[in-house]
Coordinates of C-alpha atoms and ligand atoms in Angstrom, one line a residue:
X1 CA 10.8 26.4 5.6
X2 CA 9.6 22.9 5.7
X3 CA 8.0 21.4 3.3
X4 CA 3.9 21.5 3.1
X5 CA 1.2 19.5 1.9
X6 CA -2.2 20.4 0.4
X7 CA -5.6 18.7 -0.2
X8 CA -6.2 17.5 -4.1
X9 CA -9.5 18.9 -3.9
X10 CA -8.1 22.6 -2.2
X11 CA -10.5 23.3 0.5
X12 CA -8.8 21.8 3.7
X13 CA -5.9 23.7 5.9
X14 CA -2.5 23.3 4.7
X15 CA -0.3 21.1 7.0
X16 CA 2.9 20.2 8.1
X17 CA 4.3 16.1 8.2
X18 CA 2.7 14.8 11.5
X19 CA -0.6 16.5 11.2
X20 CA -1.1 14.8 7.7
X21 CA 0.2 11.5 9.7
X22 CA -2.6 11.8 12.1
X23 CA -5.4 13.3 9.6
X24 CA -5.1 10.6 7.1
X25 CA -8.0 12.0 4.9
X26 CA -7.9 15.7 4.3
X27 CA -11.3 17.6 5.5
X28 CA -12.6 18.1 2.0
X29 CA -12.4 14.8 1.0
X30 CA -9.2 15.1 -0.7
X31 CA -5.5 13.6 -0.4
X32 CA -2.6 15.2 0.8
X33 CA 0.0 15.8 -1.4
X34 CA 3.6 17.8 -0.9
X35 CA 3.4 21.2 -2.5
X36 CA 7.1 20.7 -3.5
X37 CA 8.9 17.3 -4.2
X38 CA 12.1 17.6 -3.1
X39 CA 15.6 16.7 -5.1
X40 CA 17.0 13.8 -4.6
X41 CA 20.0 12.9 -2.5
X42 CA 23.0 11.0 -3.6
X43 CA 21.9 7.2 -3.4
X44 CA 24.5 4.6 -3.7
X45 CA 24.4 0.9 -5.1
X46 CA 26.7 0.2 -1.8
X47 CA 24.6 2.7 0.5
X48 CA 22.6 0.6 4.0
X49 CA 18.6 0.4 3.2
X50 CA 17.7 2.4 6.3
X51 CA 20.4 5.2 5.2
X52 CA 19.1 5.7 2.0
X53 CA 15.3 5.7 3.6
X54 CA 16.8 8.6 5.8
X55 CA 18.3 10.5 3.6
X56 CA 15.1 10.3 0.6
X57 CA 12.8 10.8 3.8
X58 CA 14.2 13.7 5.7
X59 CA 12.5 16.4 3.4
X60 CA 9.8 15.1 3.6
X61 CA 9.0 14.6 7.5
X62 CA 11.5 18.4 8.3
X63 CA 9.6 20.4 10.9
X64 CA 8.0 17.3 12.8
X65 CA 10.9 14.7 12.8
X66 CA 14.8 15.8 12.6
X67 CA 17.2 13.7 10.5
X68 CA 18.4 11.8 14.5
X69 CA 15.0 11.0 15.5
X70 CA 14.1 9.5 11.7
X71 CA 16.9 8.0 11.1
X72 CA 16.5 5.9 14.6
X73 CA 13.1 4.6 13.7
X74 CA 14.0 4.0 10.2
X75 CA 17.0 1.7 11.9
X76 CA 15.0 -0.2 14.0
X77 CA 11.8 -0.7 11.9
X78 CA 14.0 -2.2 9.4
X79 CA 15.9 -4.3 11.7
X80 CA 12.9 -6.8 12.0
X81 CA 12.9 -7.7 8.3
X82 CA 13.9 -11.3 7.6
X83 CA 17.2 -9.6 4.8
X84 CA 19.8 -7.7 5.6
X85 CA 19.4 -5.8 1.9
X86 CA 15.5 -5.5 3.0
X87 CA 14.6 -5.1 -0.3
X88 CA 16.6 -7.0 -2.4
X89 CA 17.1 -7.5 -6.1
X90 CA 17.2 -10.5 -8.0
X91 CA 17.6 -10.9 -11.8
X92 CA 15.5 -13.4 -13.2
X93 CA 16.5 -13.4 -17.1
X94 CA 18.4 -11.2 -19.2
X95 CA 17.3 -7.5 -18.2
X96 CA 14.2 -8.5 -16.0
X97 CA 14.6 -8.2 -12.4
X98 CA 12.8 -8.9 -9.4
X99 CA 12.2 -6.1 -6.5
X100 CA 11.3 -8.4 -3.3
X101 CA 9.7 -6.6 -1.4
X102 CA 8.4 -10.1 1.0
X103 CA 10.8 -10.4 3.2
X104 CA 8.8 -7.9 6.4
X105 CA 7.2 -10.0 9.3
X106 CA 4.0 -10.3 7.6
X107 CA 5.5 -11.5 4.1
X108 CA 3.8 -8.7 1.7
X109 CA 5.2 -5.7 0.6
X110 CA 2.6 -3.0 3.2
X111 CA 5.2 -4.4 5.8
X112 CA 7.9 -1.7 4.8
X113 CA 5.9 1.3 5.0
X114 CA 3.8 0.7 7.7
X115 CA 6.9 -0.3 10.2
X116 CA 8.0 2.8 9.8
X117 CA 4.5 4.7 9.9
X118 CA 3.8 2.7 13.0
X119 CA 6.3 4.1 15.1
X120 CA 6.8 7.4 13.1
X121 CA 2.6 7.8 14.4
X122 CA 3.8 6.6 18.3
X123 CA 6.0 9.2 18.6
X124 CA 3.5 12.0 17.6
X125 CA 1.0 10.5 19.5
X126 CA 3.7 10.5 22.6
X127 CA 4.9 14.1 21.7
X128 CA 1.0 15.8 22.2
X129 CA 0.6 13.2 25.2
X130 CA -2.6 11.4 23.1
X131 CA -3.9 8.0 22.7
X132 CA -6.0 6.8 19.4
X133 CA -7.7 3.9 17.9
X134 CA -6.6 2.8 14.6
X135 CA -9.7 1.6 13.0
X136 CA -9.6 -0.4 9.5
X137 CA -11.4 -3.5 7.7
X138 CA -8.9 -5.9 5.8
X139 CA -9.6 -8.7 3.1
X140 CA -6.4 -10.0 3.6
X141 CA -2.8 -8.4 3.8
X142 CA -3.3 -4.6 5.1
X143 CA -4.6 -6.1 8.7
X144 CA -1.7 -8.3 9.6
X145 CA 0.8 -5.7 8.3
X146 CA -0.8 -3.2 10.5
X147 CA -1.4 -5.3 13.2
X148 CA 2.0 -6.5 13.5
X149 CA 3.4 -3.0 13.4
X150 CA 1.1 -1.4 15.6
X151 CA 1.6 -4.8 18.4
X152 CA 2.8 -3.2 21.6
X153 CA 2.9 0.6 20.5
X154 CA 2.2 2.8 24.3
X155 CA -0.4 5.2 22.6
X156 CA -2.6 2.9 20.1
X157 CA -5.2 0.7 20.3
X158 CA -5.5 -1.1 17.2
X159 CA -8.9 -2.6 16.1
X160 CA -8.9 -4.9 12.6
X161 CA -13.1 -6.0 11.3
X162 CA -12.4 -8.8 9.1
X163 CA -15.1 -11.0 7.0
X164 CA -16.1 -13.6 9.4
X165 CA -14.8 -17.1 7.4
X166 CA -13.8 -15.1 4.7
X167 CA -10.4 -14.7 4.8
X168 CA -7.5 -17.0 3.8
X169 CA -6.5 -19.0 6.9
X170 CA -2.9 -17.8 6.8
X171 CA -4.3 -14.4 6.8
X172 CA -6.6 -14.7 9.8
X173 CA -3.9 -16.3 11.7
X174 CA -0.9 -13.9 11.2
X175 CA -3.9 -11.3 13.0
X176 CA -5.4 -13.3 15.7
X177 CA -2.2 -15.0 17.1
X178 CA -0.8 -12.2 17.8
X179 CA -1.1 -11.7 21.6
X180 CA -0.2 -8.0 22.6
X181 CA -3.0 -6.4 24.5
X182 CA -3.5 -3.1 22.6
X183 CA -4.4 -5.5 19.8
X184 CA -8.4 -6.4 19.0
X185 CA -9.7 -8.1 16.1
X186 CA -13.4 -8.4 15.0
X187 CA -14.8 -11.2 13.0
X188 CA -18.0 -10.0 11.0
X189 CA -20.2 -11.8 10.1
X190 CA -20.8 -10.1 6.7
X191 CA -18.5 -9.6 3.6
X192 CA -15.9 -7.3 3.4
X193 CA -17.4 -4.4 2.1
X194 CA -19.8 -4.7 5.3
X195 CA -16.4 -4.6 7.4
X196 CA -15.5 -1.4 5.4
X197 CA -19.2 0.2 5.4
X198 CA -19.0 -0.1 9.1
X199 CA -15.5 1.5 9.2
X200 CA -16.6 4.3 7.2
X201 CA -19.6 4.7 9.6
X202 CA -18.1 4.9 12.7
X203 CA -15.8 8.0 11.4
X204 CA -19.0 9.6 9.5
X205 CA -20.2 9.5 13.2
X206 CA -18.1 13.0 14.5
X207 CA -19.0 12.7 18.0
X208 CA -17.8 9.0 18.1
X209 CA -14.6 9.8 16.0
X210 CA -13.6 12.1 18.8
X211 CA -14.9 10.5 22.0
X212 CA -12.2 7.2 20.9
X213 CA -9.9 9.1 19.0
X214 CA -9.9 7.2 15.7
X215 CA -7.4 7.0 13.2
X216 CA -6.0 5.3 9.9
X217 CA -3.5 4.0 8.4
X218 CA -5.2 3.1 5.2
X219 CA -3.4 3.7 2.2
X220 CA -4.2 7.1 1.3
X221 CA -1.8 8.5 4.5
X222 CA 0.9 9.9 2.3
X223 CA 3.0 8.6 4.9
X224 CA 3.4 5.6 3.5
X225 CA 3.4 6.5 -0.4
X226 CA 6.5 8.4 0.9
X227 CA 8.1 5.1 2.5
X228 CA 7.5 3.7 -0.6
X229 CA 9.7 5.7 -2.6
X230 CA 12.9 4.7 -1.1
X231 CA 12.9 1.0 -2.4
X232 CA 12.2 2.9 -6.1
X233 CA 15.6 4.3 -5.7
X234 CA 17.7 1.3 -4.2
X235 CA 15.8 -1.0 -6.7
X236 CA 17.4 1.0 -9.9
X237 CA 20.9 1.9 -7.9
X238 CA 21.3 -2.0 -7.6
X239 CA 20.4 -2.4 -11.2
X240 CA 21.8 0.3 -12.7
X241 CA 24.8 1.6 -10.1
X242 CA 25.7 4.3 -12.5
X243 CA 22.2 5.8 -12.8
X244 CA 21.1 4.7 -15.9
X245 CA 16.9 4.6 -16.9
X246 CA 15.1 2.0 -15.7
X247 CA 11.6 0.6 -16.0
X248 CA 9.2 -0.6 -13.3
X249 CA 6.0 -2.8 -13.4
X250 CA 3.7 -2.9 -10.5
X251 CA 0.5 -5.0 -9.6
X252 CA -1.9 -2.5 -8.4
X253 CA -5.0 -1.9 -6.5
X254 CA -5.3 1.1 -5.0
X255 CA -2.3 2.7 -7.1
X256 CA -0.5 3.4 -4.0
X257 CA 2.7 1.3 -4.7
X258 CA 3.5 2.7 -8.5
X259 CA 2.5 6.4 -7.0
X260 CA 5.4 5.9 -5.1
X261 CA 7.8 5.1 -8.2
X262 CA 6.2 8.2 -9.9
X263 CA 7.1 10.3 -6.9
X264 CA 10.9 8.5 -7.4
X265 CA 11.2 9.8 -11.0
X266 CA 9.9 13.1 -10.3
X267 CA 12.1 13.8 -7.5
X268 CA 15.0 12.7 -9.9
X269 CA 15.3 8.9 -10.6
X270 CA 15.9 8.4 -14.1
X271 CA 12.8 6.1 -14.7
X272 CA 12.1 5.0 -18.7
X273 CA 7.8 2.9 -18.1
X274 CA 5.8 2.5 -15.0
X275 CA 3.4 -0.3 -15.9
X276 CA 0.3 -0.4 -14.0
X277 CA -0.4 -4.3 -13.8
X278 CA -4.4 -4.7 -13.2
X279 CA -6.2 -8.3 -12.4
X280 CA -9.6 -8.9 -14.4
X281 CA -10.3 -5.6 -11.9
X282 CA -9.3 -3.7 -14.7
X283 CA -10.9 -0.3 -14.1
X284 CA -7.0 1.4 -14.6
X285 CA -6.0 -0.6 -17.6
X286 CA -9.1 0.8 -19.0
X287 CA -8.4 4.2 -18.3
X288 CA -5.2 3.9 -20.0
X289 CA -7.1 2.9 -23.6
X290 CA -9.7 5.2 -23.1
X291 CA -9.0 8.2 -20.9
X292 CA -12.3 7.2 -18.8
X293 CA -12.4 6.1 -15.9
X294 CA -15.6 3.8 -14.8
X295 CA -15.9 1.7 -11.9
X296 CA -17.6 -2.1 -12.3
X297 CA -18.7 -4.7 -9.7
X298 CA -15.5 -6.1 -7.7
X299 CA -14.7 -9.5 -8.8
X300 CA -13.3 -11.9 -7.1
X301 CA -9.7 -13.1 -8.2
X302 CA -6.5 -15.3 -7.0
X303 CA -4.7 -12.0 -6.5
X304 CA -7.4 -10.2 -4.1
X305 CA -5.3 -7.6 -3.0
X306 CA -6.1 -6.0 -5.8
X307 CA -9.1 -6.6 -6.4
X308 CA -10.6 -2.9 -6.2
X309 CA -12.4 -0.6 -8.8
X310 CA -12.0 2.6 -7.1
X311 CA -8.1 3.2 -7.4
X312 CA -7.8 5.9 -3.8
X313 CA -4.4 7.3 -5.1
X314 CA -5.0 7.9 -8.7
X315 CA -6.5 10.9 -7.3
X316 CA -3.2 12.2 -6.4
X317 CA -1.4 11.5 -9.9
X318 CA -4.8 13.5 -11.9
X319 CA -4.4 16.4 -9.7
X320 CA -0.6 16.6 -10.8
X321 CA -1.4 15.9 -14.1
X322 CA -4.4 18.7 -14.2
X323 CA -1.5 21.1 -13.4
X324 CA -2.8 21.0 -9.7
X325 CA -6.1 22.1 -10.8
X326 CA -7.9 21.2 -7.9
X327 CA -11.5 22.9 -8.4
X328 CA -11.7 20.7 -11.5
X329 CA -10.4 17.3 -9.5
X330 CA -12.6 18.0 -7.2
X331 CA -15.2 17.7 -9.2
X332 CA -14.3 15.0 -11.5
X333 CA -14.4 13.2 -7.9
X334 CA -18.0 13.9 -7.4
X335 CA -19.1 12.9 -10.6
X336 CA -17.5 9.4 -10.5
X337 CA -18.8 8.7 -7.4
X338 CA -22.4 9.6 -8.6
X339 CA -22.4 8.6 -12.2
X340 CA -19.6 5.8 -11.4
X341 CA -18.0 7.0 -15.0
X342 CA -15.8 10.0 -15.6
X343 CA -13.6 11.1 -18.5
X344 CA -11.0 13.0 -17.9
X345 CA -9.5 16.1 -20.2
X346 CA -7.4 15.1 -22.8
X347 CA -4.2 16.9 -21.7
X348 CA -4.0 15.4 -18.5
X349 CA -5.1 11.8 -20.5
X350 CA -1.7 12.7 -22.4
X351 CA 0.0 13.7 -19.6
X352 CA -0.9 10.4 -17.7
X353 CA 0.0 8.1 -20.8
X354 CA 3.7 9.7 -21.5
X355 CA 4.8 8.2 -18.3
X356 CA 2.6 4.8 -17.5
X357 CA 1.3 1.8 -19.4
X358 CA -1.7 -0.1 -18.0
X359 CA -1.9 -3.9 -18.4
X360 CA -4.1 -6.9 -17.3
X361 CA -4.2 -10.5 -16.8
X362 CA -7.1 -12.9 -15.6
X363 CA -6.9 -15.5 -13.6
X364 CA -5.8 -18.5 -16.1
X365 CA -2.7 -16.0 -17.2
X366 CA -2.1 -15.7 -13.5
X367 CA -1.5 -19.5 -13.2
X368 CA 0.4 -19.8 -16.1
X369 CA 2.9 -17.2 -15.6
X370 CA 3.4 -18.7 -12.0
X371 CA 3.9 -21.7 -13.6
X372 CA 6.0 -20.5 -16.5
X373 CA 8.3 -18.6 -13.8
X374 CA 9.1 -21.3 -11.7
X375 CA 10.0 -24.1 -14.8
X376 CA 12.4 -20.9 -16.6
X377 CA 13.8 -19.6 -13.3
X378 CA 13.1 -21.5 -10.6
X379 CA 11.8 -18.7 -8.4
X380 CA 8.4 -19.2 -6.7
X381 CA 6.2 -16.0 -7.1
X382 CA 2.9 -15.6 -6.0
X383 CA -0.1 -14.5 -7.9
X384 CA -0.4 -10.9 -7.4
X385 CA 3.7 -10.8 -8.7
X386 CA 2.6 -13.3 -11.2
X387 CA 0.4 -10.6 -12.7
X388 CA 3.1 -7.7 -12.6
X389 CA 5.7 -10.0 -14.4
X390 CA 3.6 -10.8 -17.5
X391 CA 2.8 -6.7 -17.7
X392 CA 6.6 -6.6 -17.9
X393 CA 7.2 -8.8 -20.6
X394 CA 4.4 -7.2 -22.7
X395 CA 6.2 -4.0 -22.0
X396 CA 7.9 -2.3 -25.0
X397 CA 10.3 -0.2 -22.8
X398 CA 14.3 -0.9 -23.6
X399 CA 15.7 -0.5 -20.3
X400 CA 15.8 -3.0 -17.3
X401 CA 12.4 -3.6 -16.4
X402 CA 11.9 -4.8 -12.2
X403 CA 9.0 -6.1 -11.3
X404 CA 7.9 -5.5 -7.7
X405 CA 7.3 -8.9 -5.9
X406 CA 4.9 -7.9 -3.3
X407 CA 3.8 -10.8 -1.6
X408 CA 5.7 -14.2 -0.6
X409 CA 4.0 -17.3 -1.9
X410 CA 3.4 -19.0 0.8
X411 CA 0.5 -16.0 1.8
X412 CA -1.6 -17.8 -1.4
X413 CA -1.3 -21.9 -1.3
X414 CA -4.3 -22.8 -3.3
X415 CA -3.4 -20.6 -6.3
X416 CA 0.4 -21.2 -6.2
X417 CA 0.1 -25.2 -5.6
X418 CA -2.6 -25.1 -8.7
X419 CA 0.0 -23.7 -10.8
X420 CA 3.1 -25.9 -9.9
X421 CA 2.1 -29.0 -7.6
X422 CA 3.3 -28.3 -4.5
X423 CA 2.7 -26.6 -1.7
X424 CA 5.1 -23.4 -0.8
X425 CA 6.8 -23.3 2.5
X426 CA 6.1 -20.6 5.3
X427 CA 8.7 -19.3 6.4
X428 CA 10.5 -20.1 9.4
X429 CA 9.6 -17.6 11.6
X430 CA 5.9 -18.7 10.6
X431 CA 6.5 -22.1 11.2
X432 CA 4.0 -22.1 14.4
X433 CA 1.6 -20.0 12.9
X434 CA -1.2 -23.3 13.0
X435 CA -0.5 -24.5 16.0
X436 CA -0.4 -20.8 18.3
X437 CA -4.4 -20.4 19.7
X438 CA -6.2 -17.1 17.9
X439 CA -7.4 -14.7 19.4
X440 CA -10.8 -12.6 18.2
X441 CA -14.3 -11.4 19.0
X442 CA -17.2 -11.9 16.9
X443 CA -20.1 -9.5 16.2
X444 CA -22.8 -9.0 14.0
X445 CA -22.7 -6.7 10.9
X446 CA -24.3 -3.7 13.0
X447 CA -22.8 -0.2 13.5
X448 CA -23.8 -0.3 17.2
X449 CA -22.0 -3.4 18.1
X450 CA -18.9 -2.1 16.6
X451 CA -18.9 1.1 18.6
X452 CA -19.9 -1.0 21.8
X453 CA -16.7 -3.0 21.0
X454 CA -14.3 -0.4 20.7
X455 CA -15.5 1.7 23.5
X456 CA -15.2 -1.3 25.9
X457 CA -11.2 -1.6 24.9
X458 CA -11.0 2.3 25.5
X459 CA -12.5 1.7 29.1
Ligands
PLP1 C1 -1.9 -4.1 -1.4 C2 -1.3 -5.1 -2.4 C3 -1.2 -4.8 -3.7 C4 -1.7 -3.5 -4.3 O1 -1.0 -2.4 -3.9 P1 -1.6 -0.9 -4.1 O2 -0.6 0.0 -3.4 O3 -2.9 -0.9 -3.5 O4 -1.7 -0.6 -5.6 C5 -0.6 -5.7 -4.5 N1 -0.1 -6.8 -4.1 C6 -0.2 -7.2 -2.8 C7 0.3 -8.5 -2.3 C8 -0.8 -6.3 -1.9 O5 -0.9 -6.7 -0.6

């Protein structure tokens, strides 16, 4: 029997792979989470990137893809990234590693899952002969990635809202220079959250959803947790060839990335710490000293890709930790989104803190530990690994400790030249980025306009 997956909050269908791939969100609100987690497969230190991604992945996608047709689009999504180990390992000091995870066309760590979501979502779509319109509002990083891997796909149109002058210029470019047709991007004028209000309004509207066929690729589709794990596993084989514990630390927003190293140990890894590295957003770290968890105003950091307060996939790890309790998740979910504070029963509060450590740094830290890095190593990092490196060293684990590197430098100037005096290099497939012509409509911050737009690209 293939494997399953259920809602956290247990009142939508049960479904196989490619329907949670479409559905994104389950009906009741809730994520979709495997009911099993499968074993895991023999990894080697010496094994190809895409063959290990095939062989952690095959369980999870049996019944809607076979092992042939996976490991095909594994193969080619990662045959655009810019190293031939994909993700590769470096050590920085004695015991403390770097995970890059930079090296994808768009230069931050979304790039490896959503390749292979991208094309994993075509073929479905191809399969039932349907066409959708992948809606989403970005700040910064999640828009380019999914832009880039949804360019040129036969049954997607892709539409991106972004803040109107409020995005890096680097980041608006890498989405509106690029020129394939099923591509649309929408400059607000309004802030982020208006992009993401209007998002959420035009699926609230049913009738609308259906008439353009909308879809996500946020990152609550477990689709790309699950592409996540795989670098987990190839991250502690490199370090650790004969399967010794290691110890990760992850800067985090949504808690998407370290879900997936949870999923890694629980399907086998042999994983010491996860540290759960927060900017000032620190509604996570909090929960860690106090078991409550209580969402603040968003502020505005050097590392903005993580500046949230309502952390989407924790939702997943408190429903594994309630003992799959879902009546009770479901409504611990209600009452933080009406009182904005929930505390959370003290065995799954144990549960939680036996396997992760929560950590934060503001933005001063951030500086100095991009500064510190480069004079001790010489290895430029950007601010949002700046943050995940400091969580490591505070970390009392006493195995190998790799810090994920999620997004190259270069994506963050201002921050990384105020922290070591120069300004970091694109990379050379970038190189033209400022000189291609962009490419974008603008609207005004109104829920009609929006739907206006995206019927006129389904005409
Ligand atoms: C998205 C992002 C993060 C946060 O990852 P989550 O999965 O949301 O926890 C961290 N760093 C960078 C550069 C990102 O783009």
């Amino acid at each position: 029997m293939p494997l399953t997956y259920v809602s956290t909050r247990g009142d939508a269908a049960e479904l196989g792979f490619a329907d949670v791939l479409l559905a994104g969100l389950a009906t009741d609100g809730g994520l979709y989470c495997p009911t099993e987690i499968p074993p895991l497969p023999t990894i080697t230190a010496d094994m190809p990137y895409p063959e290990a991604a095939t062989a952690i992945l095959a369980p999870y996608v049996a019944g809607s893809f076979d092992e042939v047709e996976l490991g095909a689009i594994v193969e080619e999504a990662y045959g655009v990234f810019g190293h031939p180990d994909v993700c590769p390992v470096v050590e920085l000091e004695d015991g403390q590693y770097l995970l890059d995870l930079t090296r994808g066309p768009t230069l931050a760590f979304k790039d490896i899952a959503l390749q292979v979501v991208a094309r994993l979502l075509d073929a479905e779509l191809a399969r039932r002969q349907e066409r959708v319109t992948v809606l989403g509002a970005t700040s910064g990083d999640t828009g380019s990635a999914a832009i880039n891997a949804l360019a040129g796909r036969e049954n997607i149109e892709v539409v991106i809202l972004h803040p109107h002058d409020r995005v890096s210029a680097v980041q608006r470019r890498q989405m509106t220079t690029v020129t394939a047709a099923n591509v649309h991007n929408l400059a607000v004028a309004g802030t982020f959250d208006d992009c993401q209000d209007l998002v959420k309004g035009a699926f609230a509207d049913a009738e609308f959803r259906a008439e353009v066929g909308l879809a996500a690729v946020n990152s609550i589709n477990w689709a790309r947790v699950m592409c996540q794990i795989v670098y987990f596993v190839t991250a502690a084989r490199a370090v650790r060839p004969n399967g010794e514990p290691v110890s990760f630390s992850v800067p985090t927003g949504n808690f998407g990335n370290v879900l997936s190293g949870w999923y890694a140990k629980r399907m086998g890894l042999a994983v010491d710490r996860l540290v759960v590295a927060s900017n000032r957003n620190d509604v996570l770290t909090r929960f860690f000293e106090t078991g409550t968890l209580e969402t603040r105003t968003v502020e505005p950091s050097l590392s903005p890709s993580m500046d949230i307060q309502i952390s989407s996939n924790f939702e997943r790890l408190l429903w594994e930790a309630s003992g799959r309790d879902s009546a009770a998740v479901a409504e611990l979910m209600v009452e933080l989104r009406s009182a904005g504070r929930v505390t959370v029963p003290d065995s799954w509060y144990r549960t939680v803190l036996d396997e992760f450590d929560g950590e934060r740094l503001d933005d001063a830290g951030t500086v100095a530990e991009v500064a510190s890095t480069y004079a001790a190593t010489s290895c430029l990092v950007d601010p949002h690994t700046a943050v995940g490196l400091e969580a490591a060293r505070r970390s009392p684990a006493a195995t190998p400790m790799i810090t994920l590197a999620t997004a190259d430098p270069a994506k963050f100037p201002d921050a990384v030249e105020s922290a070591v005096g120069f300004h970091p290099e694109l990379p050379a497939h970038l190189h033209d980025l400022f000189e291609l012509p962009e490419r974008f409509d603008k609207i005004d911050n109104d829920q009609a306009e929006v739907a206006a737009a995206i019927r006129k690209i389904r005409r």
